[in-house]
Amino acid sequence: MLSAHPVILKNLVARYQSLAALHTDTGSPARRREFEDVAHLLCVATGTSDVGAALGAARHRLPGARTADDSLVGGAPERVV
């Protein structure tokens, strides 16, 4: 599977979060469409079919992601001593 460049993923996550914070899912038709498009692009870029999974996968692939990051599988984070 091809992987999106980390800069693209970072920008998509930031854009999705900005639109979600503005509640564009309930706004004008143009803003709703933009929100849906960004969510779809995140899914395509991460190879997922759910925006929640796409956000988790994108964050996991970004530089600085912890190697012990369990955000995709749930549970308590591993303690690093």
PDB file of N, CA and C in Angstrom:
ATOM      1  N   MET A   1       0.839  -1.181   0.000  1.00  0.00           N
ATOM      2  CA  MET A   1       0.000   0.000   0.000  1.00  0.00           C
ATOM      3  C   MET A   1       0.878   1.237   0.000  1.00  0.00           C
ATOM      4  N   LEU A   2       0.507   2.224  -0.782  1.00  0.00           N
ATOM      5  CA  LEU A   2       1.206   3.500  -0.782  1.00  0.00           C
ATOM      6  C   LEU A   2       0.878   4.253   0.489  1.00  0.00           C
ATOM      7  N   SER A   3       1.848   4.991   0.978  1.00  0.00           N
ATOM      8  CA  SER A   3       1.622   5.798   2.183  1.00  0.00           C
ATOM      9  C   SER A   3       1.714   7.273   1.836  1.00  0.00           C
ATOM     10  N   ALA A   4       0.812   8.049   2.385  1.00  0.00           N
ATOM     11  CA  ALA A   4       0.843   9.496   2.182  1.00  0.00           C
ATOM     12  C   ALA A   4       2.037  10.088   2.917  1.00  0.00           C
ATOM     13  N   HIS A   5       2.594  11.131   2.366  1.00  0.00           N
ATOM     14  CA  HIS A   5       3.722  11.825   2.994  1.00  0.00           C
ATOM     15  C   HIS A   5       3.256  12.384   4.339  1.00  0.00           C
ATOM     16  N   PRO A   6       4.124  12.337   5.359  1.00  0.00           N
ATOM     17  CA  PRO A   6       3.736  12.836   6.686  1.00  0.00           C
ATOM     18  C   PRO A   6       3.238  14.282   6.690  1.00  0.00           C
ATOM     19  N   VAL A   7       3.779  15.118   5.821  1.00  0.00           N
ATOM     20  CA  VAL A   7       3.315  16.514   5.761  1.00  0.00           C
ATOM     21  C   VAL A   7       1.862  16.571   5.306  1.00  0.00           C
ATOM     22  N   ILE A   8       1.514  15.731   4.336  1.00  0.00           N
ATOM     23  CA  ILE A   8       0.128  15.674   3.858  1.00  0.00           C
ATOM     24  C   ILE A   8      -0.789  15.212   4.980  1.00  0.00           C
ATOM     25  N   LEU A   9      -0.385  14.163   5.680  1.00  0.00           N
ATOM     26  CA  LEU A   9      -1.201  13.658   6.791  1.00  0.00           C
ATOM     27  C   LEU A   9      -1.368  14.718   7.873  1.00  0.00           C
ATOM     28  N   LYS A  10      -0.283  15.395   8.210  1.00  0.00           N
ATOM     29  CA  LYS A  10      -0.340  16.434   9.247  1.00  0.00           C
ATOM     30  C   LYS A  10      -1.319  17.536   8.842  1.00  0.00           C
ATOM     31  N   ASN A  11      -1.250  17.953   7.584  1.00  0.00           N
ATOM     32  CA  ASN A  11      -2.154  19.006   7.101  1.00  0.00           C
ATOM     33  C   ASN A  11      -3.608  18.544   7.085  1.00  0.00           C
ATOM     34  N   LEU A  12      -3.841  17.304   6.681  1.00  0.00           N
ATOM     35  CA  LEU A  12      -5.210  16.784   6.663  1.00  0.00           C
ATOM     36  C   LEU A  12      -5.788  16.692   8.074  1.00  0.00           C
ATOM     37  N   VAL A  13      -4.983  16.217   9.022  1.00  0.00           N
ATOM     38  CA  VAL A  13      -5.450  16.120  10.411  1.00  0.00           C
ATOM     39  C   VAL A  13      -5.753  17.514  10.954  1.00  0.00           C
ATOM     40  N   ALA A  14      -4.862  18.470  10.701  1.00  0.00           N
ATOM     41  CA  ALA A  14      -5.077  19.838  11.176  1.00  0.00           C
ATOM     42  C   ALA A  14      -6.340  20.440  10.561  1.00  0.00           C
ATOM     43  N   ARG A  15      -6.538  20.222   9.273  1.00  0.00           N
ATOM     44  CA  ARG A  15      -7.727  20.760   8.592  1.00  0.00           C
ATOM     45  C   ARG A  15      -9.002  20.115   9.128  1.00  0.00           C
ATOM     46  N   TYR A  16      -8.968  18.807   9.325  1.00  0.00           N
ATOM     47  CA  TYR A  16     -10.128  18.106   9.865  1.00  0.00           C
ATOM     48  C   TYR A  16     -10.477  18.647  11.258  1.00  0.00           C
ATOM     49  N   GLN A  17      -9.464  18.815  12.097  1.00  0.00           N
ATOM     50  CA  GLN A  17      -9.696  19.304  13.456  1.00  0.00           C
ATOM     51  C   GLN A  17     -10.244  20.729  13.442  1.00  0.00           C
ATOM     52  N   SER A  18      -9.730  21.561  12.539  1.00  0.00           N
ATOM     53  CA  SER A  18     -10.232  22.933  12.430  1.00  0.00           C
ATOM     54  C   SER A  18     -11.697  22.960  12.020  1.00  0.00           C
ATOM     55  N   LEU A  19     -12.026  22.160  11.009  1.00  0.00           N
ATOM     56  CA  LEU A  19     -13.411  22.112  10.546  1.00  0.00           C
ATOM     57  C   LEU A  19     -14.329  21.516  11.609  1.00  0.00           C
ATOM     58  N   ALA A  20     -13.852  20.499  12.325  1.00  0.00           N
ATOM     59  CA  ALA A  20     -14.669  19.892  13.386  1.00  0.00           C
ATOM     60  C   ALA A  20     -14.915  20.893  14.509  1.00  0.00           C
ATOM     61  N   ALA A  21     -13.896  21.686  14.833  1.00  0.00           N
ATOM     62  CA  ALA A  21     -14.042  22.684  15.897  1.00  0.00           C
ATOM     63  C   ALA A  21     -15.059  23.759  15.521  1.00  0.00           C
ATOM     64  N   LEU A  22     -15.197  24.018  14.237  1.00  0.00           N
ATOM     65  CA  LEU A  22     -16.165  25.014  13.758  1.00  0.00           C
ATOM     66  C   LEU A  22     -17.559  24.421  13.565  1.00  0.00           C
ATOM     67  N   HIS A  23     -17.705  23.137  13.873  1.00  0.00           N
ATOM     68  CA  HIS A  23     -18.976  22.423  13.722  1.00  0.00           C
ATOM     69  C   HIS A  23     -19.516  22.547  12.302  1.00  0.00           C
ATOM     70  N   THR A  24     -18.610  22.415  11.329  1.00  0.00           N
ATOM     71  CA  THR A  24     -19.029  22.525   9.932  1.00  0.00           C
ATOM     72  C   THR A  24     -19.891  21.366   9.492  1.00  0.00           C
ATOM     73  N   ASP A  25     -19.939  20.303  10.295  1.00  0.00           N
ATOM     74  CA  ASP A  25     -20.814  19.183   9.930  1.00  0.00           C
ATOM     75  C   ASP A  25     -22.280  19.578  10.005  1.00  0.00           C
ATOM     76  N   THR A  26     -22.581  20.672  10.685  1.00  0.00           N
ATOM     77  CA  THR A  26     -23.967  21.152  10.766  1.00  0.00           C
ATOM     78  C   THR A  26     -24.116  22.538  10.143  1.00  0.00           C
ATOM     79  N   GLY A  27     -23.085  23.034   9.467  1.00  0.00           N
ATOM     80  CA  GLY A  27     -23.105  24.370   8.886  1.00  0.00           C
ATOM     81  C   GLY A  27     -23.687  24.396   7.495  1.00  0.00           C
ATOM     82  N   SER A  28     -23.180  25.331   6.702  1.00  0.00           N
ATOM     83  CA  SER A  28     -23.664  25.499   5.335  1.00  0.00           C
ATOM     84  C   SER A  28     -23.336  24.261   4.500  1.00  0.00           C
ATOM     85  N   PRO A  29     -24.054  24.075   3.418  1.00  0.00           N
ATOM     86  CA  PRO A  29     -23.773  22.922   2.556  1.00  0.00           C
ATOM     87  C   PRO A  29     -22.325  22.894   2.043  1.00  0.00           C
ATOM     88  N   ALA A  30     -21.772  24.053   1.735  1.00  0.00           N
ATOM     89  CA  ALA A  30     -20.393  24.100   1.239  1.00  0.00           C
ATOM     90  C   ALA A  30     -19.408  23.660   2.316  1.00  0.00           C
ATOM     91  N   ARG A  31     -19.613  24.125   3.546  1.00  0.00           N
ATOM     92  CA  ARG A  31     -18.724  23.736   4.647  1.00  0.00           C
ATOM     93  C   ARG A  31     -18.892  22.254   4.996  1.00  0.00           C
ATOM     94  N   ARG A  32     -20.123  21.767   4.974  1.00  0.00           N
ATOM     95  CA  ARG A  32     -20.356  20.334   5.225  1.00  0.00           C
ATOM     96  C   ARG A  32     -19.629  19.490   4.193  1.00  0.00           C
ATOM     97  N   ARG A  33     -19.702  19.922   2.935  1.00  0.00           N
ATOM     98  CA  ARG A  33     -19.043  19.185   1.855  1.00  0.00           C
ATOM     99  C   ARG A  33     -17.530  19.198   2.055  1.00  0.00           C
ATOM    100  N   GLU A  34     -16.983  20.341   2.448  1.00  0.00           N
ATOM    101  CA  GLU A  34     -15.547  20.435   2.710  1.00  0.00           C
ATOM    102  C   GLU A  34     -15.144  19.490   3.845  1.00  0.00           C
ATOM    103  N   PHE A  35     -15.947  19.461   4.901  1.00  0.00           N
ATOM    104  CA  PHE A  35     -15.697  18.590   6.043  1.00  0.00           C
ATOM    105  C   PHE A  35     -15.724  17.121   5.608  1.00  0.00           C
ATOM    106  N   GLU A  36     -16.724  16.762   4.821  1.00  0.00           N
ATOM    107  CA  GLU A  36     -16.834  15.391   4.315  1.00  0.00           C
ATOM    108  C   GLU A  36     -15.672  15.043   3.393  1.00  0.00           C
ATOM    109  N   ASP A  37     -15.253  16.000   2.557  1.00  0.00           N
ATOM    110  CA  ASP A  37     -14.130  15.766   1.647  1.00  0.00           C
ATOM    111  C   ASP A  37     -12.834  15.521   2.404  1.00  0.00           C
ATOM    112  N   VAL A  38     -12.580  16.317   3.430  1.00  0.00           N
ATOM    113  CA  VAL A  38     -11.362  16.142   4.220  1.00  0.00           C
ATOM    114  C   VAL A  38     -11.402  14.798   4.944  1.00  0.00           C
ATOM    115  N   ALA A  39     -12.554  14.432   5.482  1.00  0.00           N
ATOM    116  CA  ALA A  39     -12.685  13.136   6.148  1.00  0.00           C
ATOM    117  C   ALA A  39     -12.421  12.004   5.158  1.00  0.00           C
ATOM    118  N   HIS A  40     -12.961  12.126   3.955  1.00  0.00           N
ATOM    119  CA  HIS A  40     -12.745  11.104   2.926  1.00  0.00           C
ATOM    120  C   HIS A  40     -11.267  11.031   2.534  1.00  0.00           C
ATOM    121  N   LEU A  41     -10.633  12.170   2.353  1.00  0.00           N
ATOM    122  CA  LEU A  41      -9.212  12.187   2.002  1.00  0.00           C
ATOM    123  C   LEU A  41      -8.366  11.531   3.081  1.00  0.00           C
ATOM    124  N   LEU A  42      -8.714  11.770   4.344  1.00  0.00           N
ATOM    125  CA  LEU A  42      -7.998  11.117   5.445  1.00  0.00           C
ATOM    126  C   LEU A  42      -8.133   9.598   5.352  1.00  0.00           C
ATOM    127  N   CYS A  43      -9.323   9.139   5.067  1.00  0.00           N
ATOM    128  CA  CYS A  43      -9.551   7.694   4.939  1.00  0.00           C
ATOM    129  C   CYS A  43      -8.750   7.119   3.775  1.00  0.00           C
ATOM    130  N   VAL A  44      -8.757   7.786   2.649  1.00  0.00           N
ATOM    131  CA  VAL A  44      -8.023   7.309   1.479  1.00  0.00           C
ATOM    132  C   VAL A  44      -6.514   7.323   1.767  1.00  0.00           C
ATOM    133  N   ALA A  45      -6.021   8.399   2.369  1.00  0.00           N
ATOM    134  CA  ALA A  45      -4.591   8.538   2.625  1.00  0.00           C
ATOM    135  C   ALA A  45      -4.068   7.516   3.629  1.00  0.00           C
ATOM    136  N   THR A  46      -4.946   7.014   4.492  1.00  0.00           N
ATOM    137  CA  THR A  46      -4.519   6.054   5.514  1.00  0.00           C
ATOM    138  C   THR A  46      -4.979   4.632   5.235  1.00  0.00           C
ATOM    139  N   GLY A  47      -5.769   4.442   4.192  1.00  0.00           N
ATOM    140  CA  GLY A  47      -6.241   3.109   3.853  1.00  0.00           C
ATOM    141  C   GLY A  47      -7.285   2.583   4.825  1.00  0.00           C
ATOM    142  N   THR A  48      -8.066   3.473   5.390  1.00  0.00           N
ATOM    143  CA  THR A  48      -9.112   3.081   6.328  1.00  0.00           C
ATOM    144  C   THR A  48     -10.474   3.460   5.761  1.00  0.00           C
ATOM    145  N   SER A  49     -11.529   3.003   6.414  1.00  0.00           N
ATOM    146  CA  SER A  49     -12.877   3.343   5.946  1.00  0.00           C
ATOM    147  C   SER A  49     -13.671   4.112   6.989  1.00  0.00           C
ATOM    148  N   ASP A  50     -13.043   4.450   8.097  1.00  0.00           N
ATOM    149  CA  ASP A  50     -13.699   5.165   9.182  1.00  0.00           C
ATOM    150  C   ASP A  50     -12.817   6.349   9.570  1.00  0.00           C
ATOM    151  N   VAL A  51     -13.417   7.520   9.720  1.00  0.00           N
ATOM    152  CA  VAL A  51     -12.617   8.711   9.994  1.00  0.00           C
ATOM    153  C   VAL A  51     -11.902   8.625  11.348  1.00  0.00           C
ATOM    154  N   GLY A  52     -12.493   7.972  12.335  1.00  0.00           N
ATOM    155  CA  GLY A  52     -11.817   7.803  13.625  1.00  0.00           C
ATOM    156  C   GLY A  52     -10.557   6.969  13.482  1.00  0.00           C
ATOM    157  N   ALA A  53     -10.663   5.880  12.734  1.00  0.00           N
ATOM    158  CA  ALA A  53      -9.496   5.037  12.472  1.00  0.00           C
ATOM    159  C   ALA A  53      -8.476   5.790  11.627  1.00  0.00           C
ATOM    160  N   ALA A  54      -8.953   6.596  10.695  1.00  0.00           N
ATOM    161  CA  ALA A  54      -8.056   7.377   9.842  1.00  0.00           C
ATOM    162  C   ALA A  54      -7.256   8.382  10.663  1.00  0.00           C
ATOM    163  N   LEU A  55      -7.914   9.049  11.603  1.00  0.00           N
ATOM    164  CA  LEU A  55      -7.202   9.998  12.462  1.00  0.00           C
ATOM    165  C   LEU A  55      -6.151   9.290  13.301  1.00  0.00           C
ATOM    166  N   GLY A  56      -6.503   8.151  13.860  1.00  0.00           N
ATOM    167  CA  GLY A  56      -5.545   7.394  14.659  1.00  0.00           C
ATOM    168  C   GLY A  56      -4.369   6.923  13.828  1.00  0.00           C
ATOM    169  N   ALA A  57      -4.652   6.410  12.641  1.00  0.00           N
ATOM    170  CA  ALA A  57      -3.589   5.925  11.761  1.00  0.00           C
ATOM    171  C   ALA A  57      -2.692   7.074  11.305  1.00  0.00           C
ATOM    172  N   ALA A  58      -3.285   8.215  10.985  1.00  0.00           N
ATOM    173  CA  ALA A  58      -2.495   9.370  10.546  1.00  0.00           C
ATOM    174  C   ALA A  58      -1.584   9.845  11.669  1.00  0.00           C
ATOM    175  N   ARG A  59      -2.127   9.958  12.868  1.00  0.00           N
ATOM    176  CA  ARG A  59      -1.310  10.408  14.000  1.00  0.00           C
ATOM    177  C   ARG A  59      -0.193   9.414  14.297  1.00  0.00           C
ATOM    178  N   HIS A  60      -0.484   8.151  14.114  1.00  0.00           N
ATOM    179  CA  HIS A  60       0.516   7.108  14.373  1.00  0.00           C
ATOM    180  C   HIS A  60       1.671   7.189  13.370  1.00  0.00           C
ATOM    181  N   ARG A  61       1.378   7.633  12.169  1.00  0.00           N
ATOM    182  CA  ARG A  61       2.402   7.719  11.116  1.00  0.00           C
ATOM    183  C   ARG A  61       3.182   9.022  11.136  1.00  0.00           C
ATOM    184  N   LEU A  62       2.744   9.999  11.915  1.00  0.00           N
ATOM    185  CA  LEU A  62       3.430  11.285  11.947  1.00  0.00           C
ATOM    186  C   LEU A  62       4.754  11.184  12.684  1.00  0.00           C
ATOM    187  N   PRO A  63       5.731  11.996  12.278  1.00  0.00           N
ATOM    188  CA  PRO A  63       7.004  12.001  12.995  1.00  0.00           C
ATOM    189  C   PRO A  63       6.777  12.316  14.472  1.00  0.00           C
ATOM    190  N   GLY A  64       7.511  11.627  15.312  1.00  0.00           N
ATOM    191  CA  GLY A  64       7.381  11.841  16.748  1.00  0.00           C
ATOM    192  C   GLY A  64       6.383  10.922  17.410  1.00  0.00           C
ATOM    193  N   ALA A  65       5.699  10.083  16.618  1.00  0.00           N
ATOM    194  CA  ALA A  65       4.764   9.124  17.215  1.00  0.00           C
ATOM    195  C   ALA A  65       5.566   8.162  18.078  1.00  0.00           C
ATOM    196  N   ARG A  66       5.062   7.887  19.255  1.00  0.00           N
ATOM    197  CA  ARG A  66       5.773   6.992  20.166  1.00  0.00           C
ATOM    198  C   ARG A  66       5.740   5.569  19.629  1.00  0.00           C
ATOM    199  N   THR A  67       6.836   4.875  19.800  1.00  0.00           N
ATOM    200  CA  THR A  67       6.869   3.494  19.343  1.00  0.00           C
ATOM    201  C   THR A  67       5.959   2.619  20.190  1.00  0.00           C
ATOM    202  N   ALA A  68       5.684   3.033  21.421  1.00  0.00           N
ATOM    203  CA  ALA A  68       4.808   2.263  22.299  1.00  0.00           C
ATOM    204  C   ALA A  68       3.389   2.817  22.270  1.00  0.00           C
ATOM    205  N   ASP A  69       3.073   3.621  21.267  1.00  0.00           N
ATOM    206  CA  ASP A  69       1.752   4.224  21.162  1.00  0.00           C
ATOM    207  C   ASP A  69       0.712   3.145  20.893  1.00  0.00           C
ATOM    208  N   ASP A  70      -0.273   3.045  21.771  1.00  0.00           N
ATOM    209  CA  ASP A  70      -1.311   2.038  21.617  1.00  0.00           C
ATOM    210  C   ASP A  70      -2.653   2.665  21.270  1.00  0.00           C
ATOM    211  N   SER A  71      -2.642   3.853  20.709  1.00  0.00           N
ATOM    212  CA  SER A  71      -3.893   4.548  20.441  1.00  0.00           C
ATOM    213  C   SER A  71      -4.764   3.808  19.430  1.00  0.00           C
ATOM    214  N   LEU A  72      -4.172   2.941  18.629  1.00  0.00           N
ATOM    215  CA  LEU A  72      -4.963   2.217  17.640  1.00  0.00           C
ATOM    216  C   LEU A  72      -5.623   0.977  18.221  1.00  0.00           C
ATOM    217  N   VAL A  73      -5.100   0.470  19.339  1.00  0.00           N
ATOM    218  CA  VAL A  73      -5.642  -0.751  19.900  1.00  0.00           C
ATOM    219  C   VAL A  73      -6.312  -0.543  21.249  1.00  0.00           C
ATOM    220  N   GLY A  74      -6.229   0.637  21.803  1.00  0.00           N
ATOM    221  CA  GLY A  74      -6.848   0.923  23.092  1.00  0.00           C
ATOM    222  C   GLY A  74      -6.001   0.448  24.248  1.00  0.00           C
ATOM    223  N   GLY A  75      -6.453   0.717  25.428  1.00  0.00           N
ATOM    224  CA  GLY A  75      -5.707   0.301  26.611  1.00  0.00           C
ATOM    225  C   GLY A  75      -4.841   1.435  27.149  1.00  0.00           C
ATOM    226  N   ALA A  76      -4.204   1.169  28.261  1.00  0.00           N
ATOM    227  CA  ALA A  76      -3.354   2.169  28.911  1.00  0.00           C
ATOM    228  C   ALA A  76      -2.004   2.251  28.191  1.00  0.00           C
ATOM    229  N   PRO A  77      -1.451   3.475  28.099  1.00  0.00           N
ATOM    230  CA  PRO A  77      -0.143   3.611  27.475  1.00  0.00           C
ATOM    231  C   PRO A  77       0.935   2.945  28.300  1.00  0.00           C
ATOM    232  N   GLU A  78       1.938   2.459  27.607  1.00  0.00           N
ATOM    233  CA  GLU A  78       3.055   1.797  28.267  1.00  0.00           C
ATOM    234  C   GLU A  78       3.923   2.853  28.951  1.00  0.00           C
ATOM    235  N   ARG A  79       4.352   2.578  30.169  1.00  0.00           N
ATOM    236  CA  ARG A  79       5.225   3.515  30.878  1.00  0.00           C
ATOM    237  C   ARG A  79       6.648   3.330  30.421  1.00  0.00           C
ATOM    238  N   VAL A  80       7.294   4.441  30.127  1.00  0.00           N
ATOM    239  CA  VAL A  80       8.695   4.400  29.750  1.00  0.00           C
ATOM    240  C   VAL A  80       9.493   4.905  30.945  1.00  0.00           C
ATOM    241  N   VAL A  81      10.443   4.093  31.402  1.00  0.00           N
ATOM    242  CA  VAL A  81      11.226   4.450  32.585  1.00  0.00           C
ATOM    243  C   VAL A  81      12.597   4.872  32.186  1.00  0.00           C
TER     244      VAL A  81
END
